[in-house]
Amino acid sequence: MLKEIDDLCHDFEVIVVDDGSLDDTFKIAQPLSPTVHLLRNLGIGGAVQTGFKYADRHDFDFCVQIDGDGQHPPGQISKLLAAYGKDPAEIVIGSRFLTNDSFRSTWLRRFGGQIIARTLKILFPNCQISDPTSGMRLMNRRAIQFFARQYPYDFPEPISLAWALRAGMSVRDTPIKMRARQKGQGSIVGIKPLAYILRVLGYILLSRLKRRSLL
């Protein structure tokens, strides 16, 4: 994964957030990339926010977030950059549902994603996102600063979108090709997707009711 990124992104700084893993991620990544190593497991939300804090502290103009399980091919980063260049929204989401040749996971997860997307469109009429659970996304400086200060620890992908939309940020998506998970095991299996959908919808509704952030 890092080799793929290194071959494609010579002009960009690559940050690996190792959230207390036990598989020598830190040792493998350190020679290839600046690495943020968390000794205590903070979960996906805490790990991702650590990356935003690093980007904010180092005055990044924008950053691209990808998962470490291989689902997001580094070669697709250029599509996010191209979309941002054409229409510089504050957040650009890589959508697997805008192309016919991308890996799409199980029908239940796809159904859940559609329900979440429709809920966001109802609550935030300007939102036209097709893949709200996608973890491959580009954020500009304002979004980096926003998420460095507040980021959801639970269900971070869709909830962070709700928070950004509530704060008045522009969000758009662009088609990308995703792969099946290359490493590791997902945490949402069995009947968990149903509980995931209901809890995410509840969090989104609560987010809509909260007062808009000043950032």
mmCIF file of C-alpha atoms in Angstrom:
data_model
loop_
_atom_site.group_PDB
_atom_site.id
_atom_site.type_symbol
_atom_site.label_atom_id
_atom_site.label_comp_id
_atom_site.label_asym_id
_atom_site.label_seq_id
_atom_site.Cartn_x
_atom_site.Cartn_y
_atom_site.Cartn_z
ATOM 1 C CA MET A 1 0.000 0.000 0.000
ATOM 2 C CA LEU A 2 2.703 2.506 0.964
ATOM 3 C CA LYS A 3 4.766 1.477 -2.057
ATOM 4 C CA GLU A 4 1.776 2.216 -4.309
ATOM 5 C CA ILE A 5 1.340 5.635 -2.724
ATOM 6 C CA ASP A 6 5.058 6.414 -2.871
ATOM 7 C CA ASP A 7 5.198 5.541 -6.580
ATOM 8 C CA LEU A 8 2.267 7.825 -7.406
ATOM 9 C CA CYS A 9 2.498 10.750 -4.996
ATOM 10 C CA HIS A 10 6.065 12.022 -5.098
ATOM 11 C CA ASP A 11 5.003 15.614 -4.423
ATOM 12 C CA PHE A 12 2.864 14.859 -1.379
ATOM 13 C CA GLU A 13 3.591 14.108 2.243
ATOM 14 C CA VAL A 14 2.273 10.712 3.322
ATOM 15 C CA ILE A 15 1.126 10.258 6.919
ATOM 16 C CA VAL A 16 0.402 6.827 8.386
ATOM 17 C CA VAL A 17 -1.627 6.806 11.599
ATOM 18 C CA ASP A 18 -0.898 3.535 13.400
ATOM 19 C CA ASP A 19 -3.554 3.147 16.071
ATOM 20 C CA GLY A 20 -1.730 0.808 18.420
ATOM 21 C CA SER A 21 -1.679 -2.087 15.948
ATOM 22 C CA LEU A 22 0.092 -5.348 16.756
ATOM 23 C CA ASP A 23 1.273 -6.163 13.222
ATOM 24 C CA ASP A 24 4.448 -4.021 13.040
ATOM 25 C CA THR A 25 2.724 -1.338 10.958
ATOM 26 C CA PHE A 26 4.871 1.322 12.600
ATOM 27 C CA LYS A 27 8.154 -0.462 11.865
ATOM 28 C CA ILE A 28 7.171 -1.137 8.261
ATOM 29 C CA ALA A 29 5.860 2.371 7.567
ATOM 30 C CA GLN A 30 8.501 4.418 9.365
ATOM 31 C CA PRO A 31 11.258 4.101 6.727
ATOM 32 C CA LEU A 32 8.823 5.036 3.961
ATOM 33 C CA SER A 33 6.721 7.785 5.478
ATOM 34 C CA PRO A 34 6.293 10.177 8.410
ATOM 35 C CA THR A 35 4.262 8.112 10.850
ATOM 36 C CA VAL A 36 2.004 9.117 13.731
ATOM 37 C CA HIS A 37 2.098 6.249 16.222
ATOM 38 C CA LEU A 38 -0.638 6.037 18.867
ATOM 39 C CA LEU A 39 0.319 3.888 21.837
ATOM 40 C CA ARG A 40 -3.275 3.699 23.053
ATOM 41 C CA ASN A 41 -6.008 2.413 20.769
ATOM 42 C CA LEU A 42 -8.379 5.313 20.043
ATOM 43 C CA GLY A 43 -10.533 3.592 17.427
ATOM 44 C CA ILE A 44 -11.089 4.732 13.865
ATOM 45 C CA GLY A 45 -12.500 8.151 14.785
ATOM 46 C CA GLY A 46 -9.642 9.024 17.123
ATOM 47 C CA ALA A 47 -7.047 7.751 14.669
ATOM 48 C CA VAL A 48 -8.453 9.763 11.772
ATOM 49 C CA GLN A 49 -8.714 12.907 13.893
ATOM 50 C CA THR A 50 -5.057 12.463 14.826
ATOM 51 C CA GLY A 51 -4.276 12.694 11.118
ATOM 52 C CA PHE A 52 -6.301 15.893 10.830
ATOM 53 C CA LYS A 53 -4.512 17.391 13.825
ATOM 54 C CA TYR A 54 -1.170 16.632 12.187
ATOM 55 C CA ALA A 55 -2.347 18.196 8.910
ATOM 56 C CA ASP A 56 -3.645 21.279 10.737
ATOM 57 C CA ARG A 57 -0.473 21.693 12.785
ATOM 58 C CA HIS A 58 1.646 21.494 9.618
ATOM 59 C CA ASP A 59 -0.587 23.916 7.665
ATOM 60 C CA PHE A 60 -1.652 21.487 4.928
ATOM 61 C CA ASP A 61 -3.707 23.165 2.186
ATOM 62 C CA PHE A 62 -5.636 19.935 1.664
ATOM 63 C CA CYS A 63 -5.367 16.262 2.530
ATOM 64 C CA VAL A 64 -6.630 12.965 1.126
ATOM 65 C CA GLN A 65 -7.828 10.260 3.509
ATOM 66 C CA ILE A 66 -7.667 6.570 2.543
ATOM 67 C CA ASP A 67 -8.183 3.392 4.548
ATOM 68 C CA GLY A 68 -5.287 1.113 5.404
ATOM 69 C CA ASP A 69 -7.048 -2.133 4.426
ATOM 70 C CA GLY A 70 -6.403 -1.780 0.700
ATOM 71 C CA GLN A 71 -9.972 -0.933 -0.353
ATOM 72 C CA HIS A 72 -8.916 2.445 -1.715
ATOM 73 C CA PRO A 73 -6.388 2.132 -4.576
ATOM 74 C CA PRO A 74 -3.862 4.971 -4.350
ATOM 75 C CA GLY A 75 -4.192 5.344 -8.120
ATOM 76 C CA GLN A 76 -7.661 6.804 -7.533
ATOM 77 C CA ILE A 77 -6.265 9.770 -5.580
ATOM 78 C CA SER A 78 -5.770 11.596 -8.880
ATOM 79 C CA LYS A 79 -9.544 11.467 -9.472
ATOM 80 C CA LEU A 80 -10.202 13.277 -6.199
ATOM 81 C CA LEU A 81 -7.588 15.886 -7.087
ATOM 82 C CA ALA A 82 -9.082 16.357 -10.561
ATOM 83 C CA ALA A 83 -12.590 16.758 -9.122
ATOM 84 C CA TYR A 84 -11.296 19.278 -6.587
ATOM 85 C CA GLY A 85 -9.528 21.189 -9.368
ATOM 86 C CA LYS A 86 -12.751 21.449 -11.399
ATOM 87 C CA ASP A 87 -15.036 22.273 -8.473
ATOM 88 C CA PRO A 88 -13.118 23.056 -5.264
ATOM 89 C CA ALA A 89 -15.689 21.872 -2.738
ATOM 90 C CA GLU A 90 -14.470 21.761 0.828
ATOM 91 C CA ILE A 91 -14.947 17.981 0.895
ATOM 92 C CA VAL A 92 -14.774 15.655 -2.127
ATOM 93 C CA ILE A 93 -16.014 12.089 -1.558
ATOM 94 C CA GLY A 94 -14.833 9.165 -3.674
ATOM 95 C CA SER A 95 -17.995 7.249 -4.609
ATOM 96 C CA ARG A 96 -18.037 3.582 -5.628
ATOM 97 C CA PHE A 97 -21.672 3.967 -6.712
ATOM 98 C CA LEU A 98 -21.064 6.398 -9.594
ATOM 99 C CA THR A 99 -19.238 3.785 -11.679
ATOM 100 C CA ASN A 100 -20.287 0.302 -12.764
ATOM 101 C CA ASP A 101 -16.930 -1.438 -12.343
ATOM 102 C CA SER A 102 -16.198 -0.810 -8.660
ATOM 103 C CA PHE A 103 -16.416 -3.264 -5.755
ATOM 104 C CA ARG A 104 -19.681 -2.571 -3.894
ATOM 105 C CA SER A 105 -19.757 -4.841 -0.814
ATOM 106 C CA THR A 106 -22.908 -6.707 0.321
ATOM 107 C CA TRP A 107 -26.464 -5.769 -0.637
ATOM 108 C CA LEU A 108 -27.276 -4.956 2.990
ATOM 109 C CA ARG A 109 -24.422 -2.491 3.270
ATOM 110 C CA ARG A 110 -25.384 -0.948 -0.065
ATOM 111 C CA PHE A 111 -28.983 -0.623 1.124
ATOM 112 C CA GLY A 112 -27.813 0.987 4.355
ATOM 113 C CA GLY A 113 -25.672 3.447 2.435
ATOM 114 C CA GLN A 114 -28.642 4.417 0.264
ATOM 115 C CA ILE A 115 -30.850 5.003 3.310
ATOM 116 C CA ILE A 116 -28.164 7.170 4.924
ATOM 117 C CA ALA A 117 -27.637 9.113 1.675
ATOM 118 C CA ARG A 118 -31.364 9.794 1.304
ATOM 119 C CA THR A 119 -31.626 10.904 4.915
ATOM 120 C CA LEU A 120 -28.775 13.374 4.414
ATOM 121 C CA LYS A 121 -30.495 14.730 1.282
ATOM 122 C CA ILE A 122 -33.743 15.257 3.198
ATOM 123 C CA LEU A 123 -32.072 16.990 6.140
ATOM 124 C CA PHE A 124 -29.561 18.925 4.024
ATOM 125 C CA PRO A 125 -31.240 19.685 0.652
ATOM 126 C CA ASN A 126 -27.984 20.773 -1.003
ATOM 127 C CA CYS A 127 -26.374 17.405 -0.265
ATOM 128 C CA GLN A 128 -26.174 15.105 -3.313
ATOM 129 C CA ILE A 129 -23.783 12.465 -1.956
ATOM 130 C CA SER A 130 -24.209 8.916 -3.266
ATOM 131 C CA ASP A 131 -21.690 7.140 -0.999
ATOM 132 C CA PRO A 132 -21.793 8.645 2.520
ATOM 133 C CA THR A 133 -19.883 5.755 4.126
ATOM 134 C CA SER A 134 -16.893 6.069 1.793
ATOM 135 C CA GLY A 135 -13.660 6.659 3.680
ATOM 136 C CA MET A 136 -11.789 7.922 0.624
ATOM 137 C CA ARG A 137 -12.148 11.676 0.613
ATOM 138 C CA LEU A 138 -10.317 14.950 0.071
ATOM 139 C CA MET A 139 -10.608 17.847 2.524
ATOM 140 C CA ASN A 140 -9.455 21.436 2.044
ATOM 141 C CA ARG A 141 -7.920 23.683 4.687
ATOM 142 C CA ARG A 142 -11.223 24.688 6.277
ATOM 143 C CA ALA A 143 -12.358 21.058 6.580
ATOM 144 C CA ILE A 144 -8.988 20.059 8.052
ATOM 145 C CA GLN A 145 -9.255 22.740 10.738
ATOM 146 C CA PHE A 146 -12.874 21.797 11.457
ATOM 147 C CA PHE A 147 -12.163 18.081 11.886
ATOM 148 C CA ALA A 148 -8.969 18.680 13.851
ATOM 149 C CA ARG A 149 -11.161 20.266 16.541
ATOM 150 C CA GLN A 150 -14.228 18.034 16.374
ATOM 151 C CA TYR A 151 -14.568 14.606 14.832
ATOM 152 C CA PRO A 152 -16.964 11.754 15.644
ATOM 153 C CA TYR A 153 -15.484 8.695 17.321
ATOM 154 C CA ASP A 154 -18.445 6.501 16.342
ATOM 155 C CA PHE A 155 -19.541 5.991 12.703
ATOM 156 C CA PRO A 156 -17.149 8.744 11.583
ATOM 157 C CA GLU A 157 -17.697 8.686 7.816
ATOM 158 C CA PRO A 158 -21.434 9.540 7.630
ATOM 159 C CA ILE A 159 -21.534 11.508 10.886
ATOM 160 C CA SER A 160 -18.596 13.713 9.883
ATOM 161 C CA LEU A 161 -20.485 14.555 6.682
ATOM 162 C CA ALA A 162 -23.541 15.556 8.706
ATOM 163 C CA TRP A 163 -21.377 17.768 10.912
ATOM 164 C CA ALA A 164 -19.702 19.387 7.895
ATOM 165 C CA LEU A 165 -23.035 20.009 6.168
ATOM 166 C CA ARG A 166 -24.456 21.477 9.376
ATOM 167 C CA ALA A 167 -21.473 23.837 9.457
ATOM 168 C CA GLY A 168 -22.304 25.019 5.934
ATOM 169 C CA MET A 169 -19.498 23.279 4.069
ATOM 170 C CA SER A 170 -19.767 22.324 0.418
ATOM 171 C CA VAL A 171 -19.573 18.565 -0.206
ATOM 172 C CA ARG A 172 -19.582 16.738 -3.540
ATOM 173 C CA ASP A 173 -18.655 13.295 -4.793
ATOM 174 C CA THR A 174 -16.821 11.867 -7.785
ATOM 175 C CA PRO A 175 -16.635 8.325 -9.200
ATOM 176 C CA ILE A 176 -13.756 6.091 -8.133
ATOM 177 C CA LYS A 177 -13.011 2.373 -8.335
ATOM 178 C CA MET A 178 -12.716 0.566 -5.018
ATOM 179 C CA ARG A 179 -11.358 -2.904 -4.318
ATOM 180 C CA ALA A 180 -12.433 -5.629 -1.945
ATOM 181 C CA ARG A 181 -10.743 -5.443 1.446
ATOM 182 C CA GLN A 182 -7.137 -6.625 1.031
ATOM 183 C CA LYS A 183 -6.249 -7.037 4.708
ATOM 184 C CA GLY A 184 -8.035 -7.291 8.049
ATOM 185 C CA GLN A 185 -11.669 -7.878 8.913
ATOM 186 C CA GLY A 186 -14.510 -5.402 9.032
ATOM 187 C CA SER A 187 -16.237 -4.631 12.314
ATOM 188 C CA ILE A 188 -19.735 -4.516 10.811
ATOM 189 C CA VAL A 189 -20.717 -8.141 10.128
ATOM 190 C CA GLY A 190 -23.686 -10.431 10.777
ATOM 191 C CA ILE A 191 -26.737 -8.493 12.005
ATOM 192 C CA LYS A 192 -24.581 -5.527 12.909
ATOM 193 C CA PRO A 193 -25.331 -3.621 9.661
ATOM 194 C CA LEU A 194 -28.957 -3.218 10.765
ATOM 195 C CA ALA A 195 -27.934 -1.787 14.130
ATOM 196 C CA TYR A 196 -25.332 0.357 12.353
ATOM 197 C CA ILE A 197 -27.955 1.879 10.043
ATOM 198 C CA LEU A 198 -30.353 2.712 12.876
ATOM 199 C CA ARG A 199 -27.669 4.224 15.085
ATOM 200 C CA VAL A 200 -26.207 6.291 12.252
ATOM 201 C CA LEU A 201 -29.644 7.656 11.376
ATOM 202 C CA GLY A 202 -30.161 8.605 15.016
ATOM 203 C CA TYR A 203 -26.807 10.399 15.179
ATOM 204 C CA ILE A 204 -27.528 12.243 11.922
ATOM 205 C CA LEU A 205 -30.902 13.450 13.203
ATOM 206 C CA LEU A 206 -29.292 14.664 16.422
ATOM 207 C CA SER A 207 -26.562 16.385 14.413
ATOM 208 C CA ARG A 208 -29.162 18.270 12.383
ATOM 209 C CA LEU A 209 -30.803 19.583 15.546
ATOM 210 C CA LYS A 210 -27.585 20.908 17.057
ATOM 211 C CA ARG A 211 -26.543 24.521 16.640
ATOM 212 C CA ARG A 212 -24.326 25.156 13.636
ATOM 213 C CA SER A 213 -20.605 25.430 14.352
ATOM 214 C CA LEU A 214 -18.955 28.810 13.902
ATOM 215 C CA LEU A 215 -15.982 27.310 12.064
#
